[in-house]
Amino acid sequence: MLNFGHIVFYEVAIQLSFSKAAEVLFISQPAISKHIQTLEKQYKVSLFERKGNSVSLTTEGKILLEYIVKGRELQRQLEFDITRQKDINIAKGSLTLGTSTTISLYVIPPVFSSFHQQYPNIELTLVNRNSESILKALLDHEIDLAITQGKNNINTVKYQYFLTDEVIPVCSARSELARKKVILPEDLKKIPVALRERGSGTLSAVTEALQKCKLSIADIKQRIVLGGTEALKNFLLDDTCLGFLPLRSVARQLKNGELIRLNIPGISIQRPFYFVQRRGSEADRINQQFIKLATSYYSKSTGRSEGRAKH
């Protein structure tokens, strides 16, 4: 099985940095170098090309990385399969889940809690990136399982429906917009609108909805762009413009009256989220246990699923 030297090599190969690998593994940079030197002596090859402060993999390094990626997945599954034989609740292993902001902030925390209570010895890691980056992380083997908005035409992954989320137009209760009963799609050309950054799933969903009304993001002349759901929400709480945010992210603010949901005829944004796995890893038992628990958690009541039946 893989030893610690292989783990060190893997981190350096992924980070392409000795210093970053040291930070991830909580060991010194000289210790990182020593482990790599030991591997190079063992295999009698150079694994990295060093150019100034940057490093890159040699041909032999790329071969070793390919095998270590496979080895890590086999070792992870082996540990789970063996330790679960006596009692599923004491099974050991790890799960690194990659999700977009909305899912990581408002959907996954209670699921992680439930999963941890059932499998306390499985190490859980949540990677939060925008939707555009999550699929790449899965294909690069940085994460074991992903949750993304919609589907891409990629035959190297498999999708499984999870739940449906709604993106809604909102504004501060102090805004003049809050006193209007209806805002027409054409009005978006004249009023200030706050949007998520390029690459976010929320912006993608808004863009698609506008296209159905024969509008584009470029038609919004007074647009403000913020990176992250919380940043956009906090901006809207202090400003008077309109913004588009996931319903789950503003449920509390709508309830206490800080934010007001606006009505824009013709704009309804329902976006499905899917579990995504690499082809060939569909039988991964840790992934399957997590998917089963998460799906069950959000199907127990309509209050939790919020629109699941609409899909």
PDB file of C-alpha atoms in Angstrom:
ATOM      1  CA  MET A   1       0.000   0.000   0.000  1.00  0.00           C
ATOM      2  CA  LEU A   2       1.002   3.643  -0.229  1.00  0.00           C
ATOM      3  CA  ASN A   3       3.470   4.971   2.301  1.00  0.00           C
ATOM      4  CA  PHE A   4       3.848   8.541   3.555  1.00  0.00           C
ATOM      5  CA  GLY A   5       6.470   9.269   0.923  1.00  0.00           C
ATOM      6  CA  HIS A   6       3.899   8.559  -1.781  1.00  0.00           C
ATOM      7  CA  ILE A   7       1.435  10.888  -0.054  1.00  0.00           C
ATOM      8  CA  VAL A   8       4.086  13.623   0.020  1.00  0.00           C
ATOM      9  CA  PHE A   9       4.812  13.072  -3.677  1.00  0.00           C
ATOM     10  CA  TYR A  10       1.091  13.253  -4.481  1.00  0.00           C
ATOM     11  CA  GLU A  11       0.670  16.614  -2.734  1.00  0.00           C
ATOM     12  CA  VAL A  12       3.738  18.119  -4.412  1.00  0.00           C
ATOM     13  CA  ALA A  13       2.543  16.807  -7.793  1.00  0.00           C
ATOM     14  CA  ILE A  14      -0.940  18.260  -7.306  1.00  0.00           C
ATOM     15  CA  GLN A  15       0.237  21.590  -5.879  1.00  0.00           C
ATOM     16  CA  LEU A  16       3.384  21.762  -8.051  1.00  0.00           C
ATOM     17  CA  SER A  17       4.939  23.420  -5.039  1.00  0.00           C
ATOM     18  CA  PHE A  18       7.077  22.057  -2.200  1.00  0.00           C
ATOM     19  CA  SER A  19       6.016  24.885   0.125  1.00  0.00           C
ATOM     20  CA  LYS A  20       2.281  24.447  -0.525  1.00  0.00           C
ATOM     21  CA  ALA A  21       2.564  20.690  -0.019  1.00  0.00           C
ATOM     22  CA  ALA A  22       4.301  21.357   3.302  1.00  0.00           C
ATOM     23  CA  GLU A  23       1.376  23.565   4.375  1.00  0.00           C
ATOM     24  CA  VAL A  24      -1.186  20.926   3.411  1.00  0.00           C
ATOM     25  CA  LEU A  25       0.653  18.122   5.223  1.00  0.00           C
ATOM     26  CA  PHE A  26       1.724  20.242   8.225  1.00  0.00           C
ATOM     27  CA  ILE A  27       5.393  19.300   7.891  1.00  0.00           C
ATOM     28  CA  SER A  28       8.496  21.331   7.056  1.00  0.00           C
ATOM     29  CA  GLN A  29       9.662  22.002   3.522  1.00  0.00           C
ATOM     30  CA  PRO A  30      13.023  20.256   4.172  1.00  0.00           C
ATOM     31  CA  ALA A  31      11.024  17.170   5.236  1.00  0.00           C
ATOM     32  CA  ILE A  32       9.109  17.340   1.945  1.00  0.00           C
ATOM     33  CA  SER A  33      12.377  17.479  -0.002  1.00  0.00           C
ATOM     34  CA  LYS A  34      13.794  14.534   1.934  1.00  0.00           C
ATOM     35  CA  HIS A  35      10.787  12.334   1.157  1.00  0.00           C
ATOM     36  CA  ILE A  36      10.978  13.189  -2.551  1.00  0.00           C
ATOM     37  CA  GLN A  37      14.708  12.448  -2.623  1.00  0.00           C
ATOM     38  CA  THR A  38      14.072   9.078  -0.980  1.00  0.00           C
ATOM     39  CA  LEU A  39      11.505   8.183  -3.653  1.00  0.00           C
ATOM     40  CA  GLU A  40      13.833   9.290  -6.440  1.00  0.00           C
ATOM     41  CA  LYS A  41      16.577   7.056  -5.025  1.00  0.00           C
ATOM     42  CA  GLN A  42      14.114   4.177  -4.696  1.00  0.00           C
ATOM     43  CA  TYR A  43      12.939   4.419  -8.321  1.00  0.00           C
ATOM     44  CA  LYS A  44      16.321   5.656  -9.633  1.00  0.00           C
ATOM     45  CA  VAL A  45      14.671   8.491 -11.600  1.00  0.00           C
ATOM     46  CA  SER A  46      14.005  12.212 -11.264  1.00  0.00           C
ATOM     47  CA  LEU A  47      10.372  12.883 -10.462  1.00  0.00           C
ATOM     48  CA  PHE A  48      10.405  16.678 -10.751  1.00  0.00           C
ATOM     49  CA  GLU A  49      12.124  19.270 -12.881  1.00  0.00           C
ATOM     50  CA  ARG A  50      13.107  22.256 -10.772  1.00  0.00           C
ATOM     51  CA  LYS A  51      13.312  25.664 -12.472  1.00  0.00           C
ATOM     52  CA  GLY A  52      13.873  28.464 -10.004  1.00  0.00           C
ATOM     53  CA  ASN A  53      10.914  28.534  -7.636  1.00  0.00           C
ATOM     54  CA  SER A  54       8.694  26.402  -9.871  1.00  0.00           C
ATOM     55  CA  VAL A  55       8.554  22.633 -10.355  1.00  0.00           C
ATOM     56  CA  SER A  56       7.002  20.378 -12.974  1.00  0.00           C
ATOM     57  CA  LEU A  57       6.608  16.625 -13.285  1.00  0.00           C
ATOM     58  CA  THR A  58       9.021  14.594 -15.362  1.00  0.00           C
ATOM     59  CA  THR A  59       7.692  11.819 -17.593  1.00  0.00           C
ATOM     60  CA  GLU A  60       8.464   9.336 -14.817  1.00  0.00           C
ATOM     61  CA  GLY A  61       6.782  11.621 -12.301  1.00  0.00           C
ATOM     62  CA  LYS A  62       3.609  11.671 -14.386  1.00  0.00           C
ATOM     63  CA  ILE A  63       3.608   7.864 -14.509  1.00  0.00           C
ATOM     64  CA  LEU A  64       4.039   7.622 -10.739  1.00  0.00           C
ATOM     65  CA  LEU A  65       1.252  10.152 -10.170  1.00  0.00           C
ATOM     66  CA  GLU A  66      -1.130   8.135 -12.335  1.00  0.00           C
ATOM     67  CA  TYR A  67      -0.531   5.016 -10.269  1.00  0.00           C
ATOM     68  CA  ILE A  68      -0.715   6.842  -6.937  1.00  0.00           C
ATOM     69  CA  VAL A  69      -4.087   8.342  -7.886  1.00  0.00           C
ATOM     70  CA  LYS A  70      -5.393   4.820  -8.540  1.00  0.00           C
ATOM     71  CA  GLY A  71      -3.710   3.541  -5.386  1.00  0.00           C
ATOM     72  CA  ARG A  72      -5.264   6.227  -3.182  1.00  0.00           C
ATOM     73  CA  GLU A  73      -8.732   5.353  -4.419  1.00  0.00           C
ATOM     74  CA  LEU A  74      -8.167   1.614  -3.884  1.00  0.00           C
ATOM     75  CA  GLN A  75      -6.703   2.171  -0.413  1.00  0.00           C
ATOM     76  CA  ARG A  76      -9.592   4.422   0.587  1.00  0.00           C
ATOM     77  CA  GLN A  77     -12.139   1.832  -0.538  1.00  0.00           C
ATOM     78  CA  LEU A  78     -10.199  -1.076   0.987  1.00  0.00           C
ATOM     79  CA  GLU A  79     -10.092   0.598   4.399  1.00  0.00           C
ATOM     80  CA  PHE A  80     -13.838   1.183   4.327  1.00  0.00           C
ATOM     81  CA  ASP A  81     -14.703  -2.332   3.109  1.00  0.00           C
ATOM     82  CA  ILE A  82     -12.566  -4.084   5.719  1.00  0.00           C
ATOM     83  CA  THR A  83     -13.529  -1.959   8.720  1.00  0.00           C
ATOM     84  CA  ARG A  84     -17.250  -2.121   7.936  1.00  0.00           C
ATOM     85  CA  GLN A  85     -17.393  -5.910   8.171  1.00  0.00           C
ATOM     86  CA  LYS A  86     -17.846  -6.039  11.966  1.00  0.00           C
ATOM     87  CA  ASP A  87     -19.962  -2.901  12.305  1.00  0.00           C
ATOM     88  CA  ILE A  88     -20.887  -0.398   9.581  1.00  0.00           C
ATOM     89  CA  ASN A  89     -20.938   2.374  12.194  1.00  0.00           C
ATOM     90  CA  ILE A  90     -17.227   2.002  12.954  1.00  0.00           C
ATOM     91  CA  ALA A  91     -16.143   1.913   9.309  1.00  0.00           C
ATOM     92  CA  LYS A  92     -13.106   4.031   8.494  1.00  0.00           C
ATOM     93  CA  GLY A  93     -12.360   6.008   5.364  1.00  0.00           C
ATOM     94  CA  SER A  94     -12.541   9.479   3.888  1.00  0.00           C
ATOM     95  CA  LEU A  95     -14.808  11.517   1.661  1.00  0.00           C
ATOM     96  CA  THR A  96     -13.901  14.775  -0.043  1.00  0.00           C
ATOM     97  CA  LEU A  97     -16.980  16.468  -1.456  1.00  0.00           C
ATOM     98  CA  GLY A  98     -16.837  19.416  -3.842  1.00  0.00           C
ATOM     99  CA  THR A  99     -19.833  21.750  -4.163  1.00  0.00           C
ATOM    100  CA  SER A 100     -20.829  25.230  -5.211  1.00  0.00           C
ATOM    101  CA  THR A 101     -21.453  27.994  -2.671  1.00  0.00           C
ATOM    102  CA  THR A 102     -25.210  27.562  -2.278  1.00  0.00           C
ATOM    103  CA  ILE A 103     -24.972  23.828  -1.638  1.00  0.00           C
ATOM    104  CA  SER A 104     -21.979  24.069   0.698  1.00  0.00           C
ATOM    105  CA  LEU A 105     -23.481  26.840   2.819  1.00  0.00           C
ATOM    106  CA  TYR A 106     -27.158  25.936   2.980  1.00  0.00           C
ATOM    107  CA  VAL A 107     -27.614  22.261   2.024  1.00  0.00           C
ATOM    108  CA  ILE A 108     -24.623  20.139   3.003  1.00  0.00           C
ATOM    109  CA  PRO A 109     -23.936  21.131   6.672  1.00  0.00           C
ATOM    110  CA  PRO A 110     -26.884  19.184   8.168  1.00  0.00           C
ATOM    111  CA  VAL A 111     -26.135  16.244   5.869  1.00  0.00           C
ATOM    112  CA  PHE A 112     -22.483  16.235   6.956  1.00  0.00           C
ATOM    113  CA  SER A 113     -23.656  16.269  10.570  1.00  0.00           C
ATOM    114  CA  SER A 114     -25.980  13.292  10.031  1.00  0.00           C
ATOM    115  CA  PHE A 115     -23.323  11.375   8.110  1.00  0.00           C
ATOM    116  CA  HIS A 116     -20.721  12.047  10.812  1.00  0.00           C
ATOM    117  CA  GLN A 117     -23.071  10.811  13.525  1.00  0.00           C
ATOM    118  CA  GLN A 118     -23.632   7.584  11.601  1.00  0.00           C
ATOM    119  CA  TYR A 119     -19.998   7.138  10.488  1.00  0.00           C
ATOM    120  CA  PRO A 120     -17.856   8.976  13.070  1.00  0.00           C
ATOM    121  CA  ASN A 121     -14.601   7.428  11.809  1.00  0.00           C
ATOM    122  CA  ILE A 122     -14.946   8.629   8.217  1.00  0.00           C
ATOM    123  CA  GLU A 123     -12.978  11.817   7.624  1.00  0.00           C
ATOM    124  CA  LEU A 124     -15.126  14.432   5.856  1.00  0.00           C
ATOM    125  CA  THR A 125     -13.771  17.327   3.796  1.00  0.00           C
ATOM    126  CA  LEU A 126     -15.857  19.944   1.985  1.00  0.00           C
ATOM    127  CA  VAL A 127     -14.356  21.859  -0.938  1.00  0.00           C
ATOM    128  CA  ASN A 128     -16.282  25.020  -1.820  1.00  0.00           C
ATOM    129  CA  ARG A 129     -15.708  26.478  -5.295  1.00  0.00           C
ATOM    130  CA  ASN A 130     -17.878  27.985  -7.996  1.00  0.00           C
ATOM    131  CA  SER A 131     -19.628  25.559 -10.323  1.00  0.00           C
ATOM    132  CA  GLU A 132     -17.119  26.006 -13.136  1.00  0.00           C
ATOM    133  CA  SER A 133     -14.235  24.745 -10.977  1.00  0.00           C
ATOM    134  CA  ILE A 134     -15.913  21.804  -9.264  1.00  0.00           C
ATOM    135  CA  LEU A 135     -16.100  19.512 -12.298  1.00  0.00           C
ATOM    136  CA  LYS A 136     -12.417  20.081 -13.060  1.00  0.00           C
ATOM    137  CA  ALA A 137     -11.522  19.190  -9.461  1.00  0.00           C
ATOM    138  CA  LEU A 138     -13.465  15.919  -9.819  1.00  0.00           C
ATOM    139  CA  LEU A 139     -11.782  15.000 -13.096  1.00  0.00           C
ATOM    140  CA  ASP A 140      -8.380  15.880 -11.589  1.00  0.00           C
ATOM    141  CA  HIS A 141      -9.102  13.495  -8.678  1.00  0.00           C
ATOM    142  CA  GLU A 142      -8.884  16.325  -6.139  1.00  0.00           C
ATOM    143  CA  ILE A 143     -12.308  15.342  -4.801  1.00  0.00           C
ATOM    144  CA  ASP A 144     -14.204  12.039  -4.550  1.00  0.00           C
ATOM    145  CA  LEU A 145     -17.702  13.292  -5.253  1.00  0.00           C
ATOM    146  CA  ALA A 146     -19.206  16.512  -6.600  1.00  0.00           C
ATOM    147  CA  ILE A 147     -22.540  18.288  -6.576  1.00  0.00           C
ATOM    148  CA  THR A 148     -23.067  20.619  -9.523  1.00  0.00           C
ATOM    149  CA  GLN A 149     -25.821  22.639 -11.097  1.00  0.00           C
ATOM    150  CA  GLY A 150     -27.142  21.080 -14.294  1.00  0.00           C
ATOM    151  CA  LYS A 151     -25.285  18.685 -16.559  1.00  0.00           C
ATOM    152  CA  ASN A 152     -22.387  18.977 -18.976  1.00  0.00           C
ATOM    153  CA  ASN A 153     -21.965  16.835 -22.056  1.00  0.00           C
ATOM    154  CA  ILE A 154     -18.964  14.942 -20.687  1.00  0.00           C
ATOM    155  CA  ASN A 155     -18.910  11.165 -21.041  1.00  0.00           C
ATOM    156  CA  THR A 156     -16.276  10.692 -18.317  1.00  0.00           C
ATOM    157  CA  VAL A 157     -18.733  11.465 -15.508  1.00  0.00           C
ATOM    158  CA  LYS A 158     -22.134  10.187 -14.371  1.00  0.00           C
ATOM    159  CA  TYR A 159     -24.934  12.394 -13.006  1.00  0.00           C
ATOM    160  CA  GLN A 160     -27.592  11.524 -10.419  1.00  0.00           C
ATOM    161  CA  TYR A 161     -30.360  13.972  -9.506  1.00  0.00           C
ATOM    162  CA  PHE A 162     -30.224  15.418  -5.975  1.00  0.00           C
ATOM    163  CA  LEU A 163     -32.597  18.370  -5.530  1.00  0.00           C
ATOM    164  CA  THR A 164     -33.927  21.541  -7.143  1.00  0.00           C
ATOM    165  CA  ASP A 165     -33.054  25.047  -6.008  1.00  0.00           C
ATOM    166  CA  GLU A 166     -34.793  28.334  -6.866  1.00  0.00           C
ATOM    167  CA  VAL A 167     -33.074  31.644  -7.602  1.00  0.00           C
ATOM    168  CA  ILE A 168     -35.227  34.699  -6.899  1.00  0.00           C
ATOM    169  CA  PRO A 169     -35.031  38.480  -7.382  1.00  0.00           C
ATOM    170  CA  VAL A 170     -34.811  40.357  -4.069  1.00  0.00           C
ATOM    171  CA  CYS A 171     -34.098  43.814  -2.709  1.00  0.00           C
ATOM    172  CA  SER A 172     -33.724  45.525   0.644  1.00  0.00           C
ATOM    173  CA  ALA A 173     -36.934  46.458   2.460  1.00  0.00           C
ATOM    174  CA  ARG A 174     -35.602  50.037   2.355  1.00  0.00           C
ATOM    175  CA  SER A 175     -35.444  50.078  -1.442  1.00  0.00           C
ATOM    176  CA  GLU A 176     -38.054  51.896  -3.527  1.00  0.00           C
ATOM    177  CA  LEU A 177     -38.288  48.686  -5.570  1.00  0.00           C
ATOM    178  CA  ALA A 178     -39.872  46.962  -2.556  1.00  0.00           C
ATOM    179  CA  ARG A 179     -42.952  49.180  -2.910  1.00  0.00           C
ATOM    180  CA  LYS A 180     -43.557  48.138  -6.512  1.00  0.00           C
ATOM    181  CA  LYS A 181     -45.886  45.225  -7.070  1.00  0.00           C
ATOM    182  CA  VAL A 182     -44.382  44.236 -10.404  1.00  0.00           C
ATOM    183  CA  ILE A 183     -41.046  44.852 -12.106  1.00  0.00           C
ATOM    184  CA  LEU A 184     -41.047  44.201 -15.836  1.00  0.00           C
ATOM    185  CA  PRO A 185     -38.109  42.431 -17.486  1.00  0.00           C
ATOM    186  CA  GLU A 186     -37.476  45.595 -19.515  1.00  0.00           C
ATOM    187  CA  ASP A 187     -37.027  47.539 -16.264  1.00  0.00           C
ATOM    188  CA  LEU A 188     -33.798  45.612 -15.651  1.00  0.00           C
ATOM    189  CA  LYS A 189     -32.184  47.717 -18.359  1.00  0.00           C
ATOM    190  CA  LYS A 190     -32.731  50.865 -16.304  1.00  0.00           C
ATOM    191  CA  ILE A 191     -32.334  49.893 -12.648  1.00  0.00           C
ATOM    192  CA  PRO A 192     -29.136  48.841 -10.830  1.00  0.00           C
ATOM    193  CA  VAL A 193     -28.794  45.059 -10.547  1.00  0.00           C
ATOM    194  CA  ALA A 194     -26.280  43.123  -8.422  1.00  0.00           C
ATOM    195  CA  LEU A 195     -25.009  39.848  -9.892  1.00  0.00           C
ATOM    196  CA  ARG A 196     -22.676  36.973  -9.035  1.00  0.00           C
ATOM    197  CA  GLU A 197     -19.286  36.637 -10.679  1.00  0.00           C
ATOM    198  CA  ARG A 198     -18.569  34.908 -13.969  1.00  0.00           C
ATOM    199  CA  GLY A 199     -18.372  31.136 -13.546  1.00  0.00           C
ATOM    200  CA  SER A 200     -20.967  30.954 -10.766  1.00  0.00           C
ATOM    201  CA  GLY A 201     -23.982  28.687 -11.161  1.00  0.00           C
ATOM    202  CA  THR A 202     -26.312  31.455  -9.979  1.00  0.00           C
ATOM    203  CA  LEU A 203     -25.163  33.798 -12.757  1.00  0.00           C
ATOM    204  CA  SER A 204     -25.535  31.001 -15.307  1.00  0.00           C
ATOM    205  CA  ALA A 205     -29.124  30.382 -14.186  1.00  0.00           C
ATOM    206  CA  VAL A 206     -29.964  34.110 -14.300  1.00  0.00           C
ATOM    207  CA  THR A 207     -28.408  34.440 -17.760  1.00  0.00           C
ATOM    208  CA  GLU A 208     -30.530  31.573 -19.081  1.00  0.00           C
ATOM    209  CA  ALA A 209     -33.708  33.055 -17.585  1.00  0.00           C
ATOM    210  CA  LEU A 210     -33.012  36.463 -19.127  1.00  0.00           C
ATOM    211  CA  GLN A 211     -32.492  34.896 -22.536  1.00  0.00           C
ATOM    212  CA  LYS A 212     -36.055  33.550 -22.407  1.00  0.00           C
ATOM    213  CA  CYS A 213     -37.172  37.172 -22.073  1.00  0.00           C
ATOM    214  CA  LYS A 214     -34.879  38.157 -24.975  1.00  0.00           C
ATOM    215  CA  LEU A 215     -32.487  39.939 -22.631  1.00  0.00           C
ATOM    216  CA  SER A 216     -28.808  39.441 -21.887  1.00  0.00           C
ATOM    217  CA  ILE A 217     -26.485  40.393 -19.058  1.00  0.00           C
ATOM    218  CA  ALA A 218     -25.057  43.056 -21.384  1.00  0.00           C
ATOM    219  CA  ASP A 219     -28.497  44.740 -21.477  1.00  0.00           C
ATOM    220  CA  ILE A 220     -28.188  45.504 -17.750  1.00  0.00           C
ATOM    221  CA  LYS A 221     -26.338  48.822 -17.858  1.00  0.00           C
ATOM    222  CA  GLN A 222     -26.079  49.420 -14.104  1.00  0.00           C
ATOM    223  CA  ARG A 223     -24.699  46.104 -12.924  1.00  0.00           C
ATOM    224  CA  ILE A 224     -22.612  45.404  -9.839  1.00  0.00           C
ATOM    225  CA  VAL A 225     -20.658  42.123  -9.653  1.00  0.00           C
ATOM    226  CA  LEU A 226     -19.778  40.420  -6.379  1.00  0.00           C
ATOM    227  CA  GLY A 227     -17.986  37.134  -5.768  1.00  0.00           C
ATOM    228  CA  GLY A 228     -19.871  34.803  -3.448  1.00  0.00           C
ATOM    229  CA  THR A 229     -23.436  34.401  -2.237  1.00  0.00           C
ATOM    230  CA  GLU A 230     -22.846  35.909   1.197  1.00  0.00           C
ATOM    231  CA  ALA A 231     -21.035  38.935  -0.254  1.00  0.00           C
ATOM    232  CA  LEU A 232     -23.932  39.599  -2.615  1.00  0.00           C
ATOM    233  CA  LYS A 233     -26.526  39.123   0.130  1.00  0.00           C
ATOM    234  CA  ASN A 234     -24.744  41.478   2.526  1.00  0.00           C
ATOM    235  CA  PHE A 235     -24.415  44.062  -0.239  1.00  0.00           C
ATOM    236  CA  LEU A 236     -28.143  43.927  -0.966  1.00  0.00           C
ATOM    237  CA  LEU A 237     -28.956  44.346   2.728  1.00  0.00           C
ATOM    238  CA  ASP A 238     -27.071  47.656   2.726  1.00  0.00           C
ATOM    239  CA  ASP A 239     -27.960  48.850  -0.784  1.00  0.00           C
ATOM    240  CA  THR A 240     -31.182  49.616  -2.638  1.00  0.00           C
ATOM    241  CA  CYS A 241     -30.668  47.751  -5.916  1.00  0.00           C
ATOM    242  CA  LEU A 242     -32.128  44.477  -7.108  1.00  0.00           C
ATOM    243  CA  GLY A 243     -30.240  41.191  -6.931  1.00  0.00           C
ATOM    244  CA  PHE A 244     -30.697  37.522  -7.769  1.00  0.00           C
ATOM    245  CA  LEU A 245     -29.999  35.025  -4.982  1.00  0.00           C
ATOM    246  CA  PRO A 246     -30.847  31.391  -4.166  1.00  0.00           C
ATOM    247  CA  LEU A 247     -34.019  31.169  -2.073  1.00  0.00           C
ATOM    248  CA  ARG A 248     -32.232  28.975   0.474  1.00  0.00           C
ATOM    249  CA  SER A 249     -29.652  31.690   1.085  1.00  0.00           C
ATOM    250  CA  VAL A 250     -32.176  34.421   1.930  1.00  0.00           C
ATOM    251  CA  ALA A 251     -34.958  32.457   3.666  1.00  0.00           C
ATOM    252  CA  ARG A 252     -34.170  34.020   7.050  1.00  0.00           C
ATOM    253  CA  GLN A 253     -33.959  37.567   5.688  1.00  0.00           C
ATOM    254  CA  LEU A 254     -37.267  37.166   3.835  1.00  0.00           C
ATOM    255  CA  LYS A 255     -38.916  35.879   6.998  1.00  0.00           C
ATOM    256  CA  ASN A 256     -37.731  38.767   9.181  1.00  0.00           C
ATOM    257  CA  GLY A 257     -38.491  41.360   6.499  1.00  0.00           C
ATOM    258  CA  GLU A 258     -34.944  42.560   5.806  1.00  0.00           C
ATOM    259  CA  LEU A 259     -35.236  41.480   2.173  1.00  0.00           C
ATOM    260  CA  ILE A 260     -38.286  41.523  -0.090  1.00  0.00           C
ATOM    261  CA  ARG A 261     -39.000  39.036  -2.857  1.00  0.00           C
ATOM    262  CA  LEU A 262     -39.812  40.792  -6.118  1.00  0.00           C
ATOM    263  CA  ASN A 263     -42.080  39.654  -8.931  1.00  0.00           C
ATOM    264  CA  ILE A 264     -40.721  39.789 -12.482  1.00  0.00           C
ATOM    265  CA  PRO A 265     -43.254  38.263 -14.912  1.00  0.00           C
ATOM    266  CA  GLY A 266     -41.675  35.735 -17.242  1.00  0.00           C
ATOM    267  CA  ILE A 267     -38.652  35.091 -15.023  1.00  0.00           C
ATOM    268  CA  SER A 268     -38.770  31.855 -13.033  1.00  0.00           C
ATOM    269  CA  ILE A 269     -35.443  30.263 -12.185  1.00  0.00           C
ATOM    270  CA  GLN A 270     -35.496  26.629 -11.108  1.00  0.00           C
ATOM    271  CA  ARG A 271     -32.109  24.889 -11.221  1.00  0.00           C
ATOM    272  CA  PRO A 272     -31.538  21.174 -10.596  1.00  0.00           C
ATOM    273  CA  PHE A 273     -28.449  19.974  -8.740  1.00  0.00           C
ATOM    274  CA  TYR A 274     -26.827  16.619  -9.381  1.00  0.00           C
ATOM    275  CA  PHE A 275     -24.356  14.319  -7.685  1.00  0.00           C
ATOM    276  CA  VAL A 276     -21.458  13.776 -10.077  1.00  0.00           C
ATOM    277  CA  GLN A 277     -19.062  10.824 -10.057  1.00  0.00           C
ATOM    278  CA  ARG A 278     -16.226   9.832 -12.337  1.00  0.00           C
ATOM    279  CA  ARG A 279     -17.123   6.959 -14.662  1.00  0.00           C
ATOM    280  CA  GLY A 280     -15.838   3.783 -13.081  1.00  0.00           C
ATOM    281  CA  SER A 281     -16.314   4.992  -9.511  1.00  0.00           C
ATOM    282  CA  GLU A 282     -20.104   4.612  -9.382  1.00  0.00           C
ATOM    283  CA  ALA A 283     -19.752   1.578  -7.104  1.00  0.00           C
ATOM    284  CA  ASP A 284     -17.692   3.497  -4.547  1.00  0.00           C
ATOM    285  CA  ARG A 285     -19.440   2.493  -1.323  1.00  0.00           C
ATOM    286  CA  ILE A 286     -18.572   5.618   0.657  1.00  0.00           C
ATOM    287  CA  ASN A 287     -19.960   7.809  -2.116  1.00  0.00           C
ATOM    288  CA  GLN A 288     -23.074   5.671  -2.312  1.00  0.00           C
ATOM    289  CA  GLN A 289     -23.664   5.800   1.442  1.00  0.00           C
ATOM    290  CA  PHE A 290     -23.373   9.590   1.375  1.00  0.00           C
ATOM    291  CA  ILE A 291     -25.667   9.962  -1.648  1.00  0.00           C
ATOM    292  CA  LYS A 292     -28.240   7.678  -0.017  1.00  0.00           C
ATOM    293  CA  LEU A 293     -28.208   9.639   3.241  1.00  0.00           C
ATOM    294  CA  ALA A 294     -28.307  13.073   1.558  1.00  0.00           C
ATOM    295  CA  THR A 295     -31.150  12.082  -0.750  1.00  0.00           C
ATOM    296  CA  SER A 296     -33.110  10.611   2.143  1.00  0.00           C
ATOM    297  CA  TYR A 297     -32.541  13.695   4.294  1.00  0.00           C
ATOM    298  CA  TYR A 298     -34.034  16.042   1.686  1.00  0.00           C
ATOM    299  CA  SER A 299     -36.916  13.769   0.744  1.00  0.00           C
ATOM    300  CA  LYS A 300     -38.276  13.272   4.264  1.00  0.00           C
ATOM    301  CA  SER A 301     -40.365  16.418   4.073  1.00  0.00           C
ATOM    302  CA  THR A 302     -41.415  18.861   1.398  1.00  0.00           C
ATOM    303  CA  GLY A 303     -40.092  21.613   3.618  1.00  0.00           C
ATOM    304  CA  ARG A 304     -36.569  20.313   3.246  1.00  0.00           C
ATOM    305  CA  SER A 305     -36.671  19.449  -0.412  1.00  0.00           C
ATOM    306  CA  GLU A 306     -38.221  22.783  -1.442  1.00  0.00           C
ATOM    307  CA  GLY A 307     -39.227  22.064  -4.938  1.00  0.00           C
ATOM    308  CA  ARG A 308     -37.914  18.560  -5.401  1.00  0.00           C
ATOM    309  CA  ALA A 309     -41.334  17.490  -6.668  1.00  0.00           C
ATOM    310  CA  LYS A 310     -41.183  20.253  -9.258  1.00  0.00           C
ATOM    311  CA  HIS A 311     -38.294  18.559 -11.022  1.00  0.00           C
TER     312      HIS A 311
END
